[in-house]
Amino acid sequence: KAGVTQTPRYLIKTRGQQVTLSCSPISGHRSVSWYQQTPGQGLQFLFEYFSETQRNKGNFPGRFSGRQFSNSRSEMNVSTLELGDSALYLCASSLEQGEGREQFFGPGTRLTVL
Amino acid sequence: GQSLEQPSEVTAVEGAIVQINCTYQTSGFYGLSWYQQHDGGAPTFLSYNALDGLEETGRFSSFLSRSDSYGYLLLQELQMKDSASYFCAVRDGTGGFKTIFGAGTRLFVKA
């Protein structure tokens, strides 16, 4: 069974630009979560989607948005990029929502904002 | 809100036992998970506790006390390959489900 895939793996942008990151979950998984990881900060929760609905959102500005499609694939968008948005963006999928015991992570997209 | 506390760094020798503690604060607690992340890699799931007690999976065990809002990960017979970051994470149902991660504990295993 293929794992979680994320594209692109690396991205370099400049301040003020926008970016769209993509995540394809494991086949059959309907829940997708997004996290931002920076050194020393752990994983900061961005969003969780289930069956095309955003179930929860973390404490990030409105420049961060996302969506989930009917095939469970998900995208997140960051507009008006700032230097502080440089981070590893991780996507994770799980079979169901609710208790959500185990999440399977993709390799991440490394975003650098210059 | 939600918060998790875990030590930033732990050092141990090969073959030893190490315990990584995690305390949490949340109003909608469902369960506590542990993840391992090697440098340059993605986090991988280790264990999940929804009820009080000890869960054992090979060399790794995880414990939860809901009344104390406390859990720990126990790693036995440490190997060099266990050098990694370990994250505790709370599954929270407040305002809709989400998983909140701690800042991570960096484990260094020495020969």
mmCIF file of N, CA and C in Angstrom, chain A residues 5-42:
data_model
loop_
_atom_site.group_PDB
_atom_site.id
_atom_site.type_symbol
_atom_site.label_atom_id
_atom_site.label_comp_id
_atom_site.label_asym_id
_atom_site.label_seq_id
_atom_site.Cartn_x
_atom_site.Cartn_y
_atom_site.Cartn_z
ATOM 1 N N THR A 5 1.843 10.794 0.232
ATOM 2 C CA THR A 5 2.760 11.526 -0.642
ATOM 3 C C THR A 5 2.460 13.020 -0.564
ATOM 4 N N GLN A 6 3.532 13.798 -0.643
ATOM 5 C CA GLN A 6 3.409 15.242 -0.616
ATOM 6 C C GLN A 6 4.212 15.827 -1.761
ATOM 7 N N THR A 7 3.634 16.806 -2.410
ATOM 8 C CA THR A 7 4.344 17.502 -3.478
ATOM 9 C C THR A 7 4.141 19.002 -3.350
ATOM 10 N N PRO A 8 5.153 19.795 -3.704
ATOM 11 C CA PRO A 8 6.506 19.347 -4.013
ATOM 12 C C PRO A 8 7.268 19.006 -2.727
ATOM 13 N N ARG A 9 8.437 18.441 -2.838
ATOM 14 C CA ARG A 9 9.232 18.130 -1.649
ATOM 15 C C ARG A 9 9.993 19.355 -1.160
ATOM 16 N N TYR A 10 10.388 20.197 -2.064
ATOM 17 C CA TYR A 10 11.129 21.412 -1.726
ATOM 18 C C TYR A 10 10.585 22.574 -2.545
ATOM 19 N N LEU A 11 10.597 23.741 -1.907
ATOM 20 C CA LEU A 11 10.027 24.922 -2.549
ATOM 21 C C LEU A 11 10.750 26.152 -2.019
ATOM 22 N N ILE A 12 11.135 27.027 -2.934
ATOM 23 C CA ILE A 12 11.724 28.301 -2.544
ATOM 24 C C ILE A 12 10.867 29.405 -3.111
ATOM 25 N N LYS A 13 10.426 30.301 -2.248
ATOM 26 C CA LYS A 13 9.581 31.409 -2.645
ATOM 27 C C LYS A 13 10.143 32.688 -2.050
ATOM 28 N N THR A 14 9.627 33.815 -2.507
ATOM 29 C CA THR A 14 10.015 35.100 -1.928
ATOM 30 C C THR A 14 8.835 35.700 -1.176
ATOM 31 N N ARG A 15 9.162 36.605 -0.295
ATOM 32 C CA ARG A 15 8.120 37.255 0.515
ATOM 33 C C ARG A 15 7.035 37.845 -0.371
ATOM 34 N N GLY A 16 5.796 37.704 0.073
ATOM 35 C CA GLY A 16 4.684 38.259 -0.670
ATOM 36 C C GLY A 16 4.053 37.305 -1.657
ATOM 37 N N GLN A 17 4.787 36.255 -2.039
ATOM 38 C CA GLN A 17 4.219 35.280 -2.962
ATOM 39 C C GLN A 17 3.245 34.370 -2.228
ATOM 40 N N GLN A 18 2.574 33.523 -3.001
ATOM 41 C CA GLN A 18 1.718 32.525 -2.392
ATOM 42 C C GLN A 18 2.179 31.144 -2.833
ATOM 43 N N VAL A 19 1.745 30.130 -2.083
ATOM 44 C CA VAL A 19 2.195 28.769 -2.369
ATOM 45 C C VAL A 19 1.052 27.794 -2.096
ATOM 46 N N THR A 20 1.009 26.742 -2.886
ATOM 47 C CA THR A 20 0.032 25.666 -2.677
ATOM 48 C C THR A 20 0.775 24.345 -2.534
ATOM 49 N N LEU A 21 0.490 23.648 -1.447
ATOM 50 C CA LEU A 21 1.112 22.353 -1.179
ATOM 51 C C LEU A 21 0.049 21.266 -1.290
ATOM 52 N N SER A 22 0.470 20.106 -1.764
ATOM 53 C CA SER A 22 -0.483 19.037 -2.011
ATOM 54 C C SER A 22 -0.161 17.796 -1.191
ATOM 55 N N CYS A 23 -1.194 17.071 -0.815
ATOM 56 C CA CYS A 23 -1.042 15.860 -0.011
ATOM 57 C C CYS A 23 -2.009 14.797 -0.510
ATOM 58 N N SER A 24 -1.473 13.623 -0.799
ATOM 59 C CA SER A 24 -2.326 12.485 -1.154
ATOM 60 C C SER A 24 -2.255 11.457 -0.042
ATOM 61 N N PRO A 25 -3.363 11.186 0.642
ATOM 62 C CA PRO A 25 -3.328 10.259 1.771
ATOM 63 C C PRO A 25 -3.246 8.811 1.315
ATOM 64 N N ILE A 26 -3.044 7.945 2.262
ATOM 65 C CA ILE A 26 -3.077 6.511 1.993
ATOM 66 C C ILE A 26 -4.475 6.146 1.486
ATOM 67 N N SER A 27 -4.523 5.279 0.499
ATOM 68 C CA SER A 27 -5.794 4.876 -0.081
ATOM 69 C C SER A 27 -6.749 4.362 0.998
ATOM 70 N N GLY A 28 -7.961 4.921 1.013
ATOM 71 C CA GLY A 28 -8.949 4.511 2.008
ATOM 72 C C GLY A 28 -8.996 5.411 3.229
ATOM 73 N N HIS A 29 -7.950 6.202 3.413
ATOM 74 C CA HIS A 29 -7.946 7.130 4.551
ATOM 75 C C HIS A 29 -8.760 8.367 4.199
ATOM 76 N N ARG A 30 -9.623 8.770 5.123
ATOM 77 C CA ARG A 30 -10.512 9.897 4.852
ATOM 78 C C ARG A 30 -10.166 11.139 5.666
ATOM 79 N N SER A 31 -9.255 11.004 6.605
ATOM 80 C CA SER A 31 -8.897 12.135 7.449
ATOM 81 C C SER A 31 -7.489 12.592 7.107
ATOM 82 N N VAL A 32 -7.330 13.893 6.921
ATOM 83 C CA VAL A 32 -6.022 14.478 6.619
ATOM 84 C C VAL A 32 -5.774 15.649 7.556
ATOM 85 N N SER A 33 -4.592 15.680 8.145
ATOM 86 C CA SER A 33 -4.195 16.791 9.010
ATOM 87 C C SER A 33 -2.925 17.415 8.460
ATOM 88 N N TRP A 34 -2.759 18.693 8.734
ATOM 89 C CA TRP A 34 -1.561 19.428 8.316
ATOM 90 C C TRP A 34 -0.876 20.018 9.543
ATOM 91 N N TYR A 35 0.464 19.992 9.514
ATOM 92 C CA TYR A 35 1.266 20.525 10.607
ATOM 93 C C TYR A 35 2.415 21.350 10.038
ATOM 94 N N GLN A 36 2.810 22.358 10.812
ATOM 95 C CA GLN A 36 4.012 23.128 10.497
ATOM 96 C C GLN A 36 5.075 22.749 11.516
ATOM 97 N N GLN A 37 6.259 22.411 11.031
ATOM 98 C CA GLN A 37 7.347 22.056 11.936
ATOM 99 C C GLN A 37 8.527 22.980 11.724
ATOM 100 N N THR A 38 8.924 23.645 12.789
ATOM 101 C CA THR A 38 10.125 24.473 12.786
ATOM 102 C C THR A 38 11.037 23.974 13.895
ATOM 103 N N PRO A 39 12.364 24.219 13.772
ATOM 104 C CA PRO A 39 13.309 23.706 14.772
ATOM 105 C C PRO A 39 12.939 24.152 16.178
ATOM 106 N N GLY A 40 12.869 23.211 17.093
ATOM 107 C CA GLY A 40 12.592 23.531 18.478
ATOM 108 C C GLY A 40 11.137 23.816 18.805
ATOM 109 N N GLN A 41 10.265 23.793 17.800
ATOM 110 C CA GLN A 41 8.848 24.122 18.028
ATOM 111 C C GLN A 41 7.939 22.919 17.909
ATOM 112 N N GLY A 42 8.481 21.785 17.634
ATOM 113 C CA GLY A 42 7.607 20.630 17.482
ATOM 114 C C GLY A 42 6.727 20.784 16.265
#
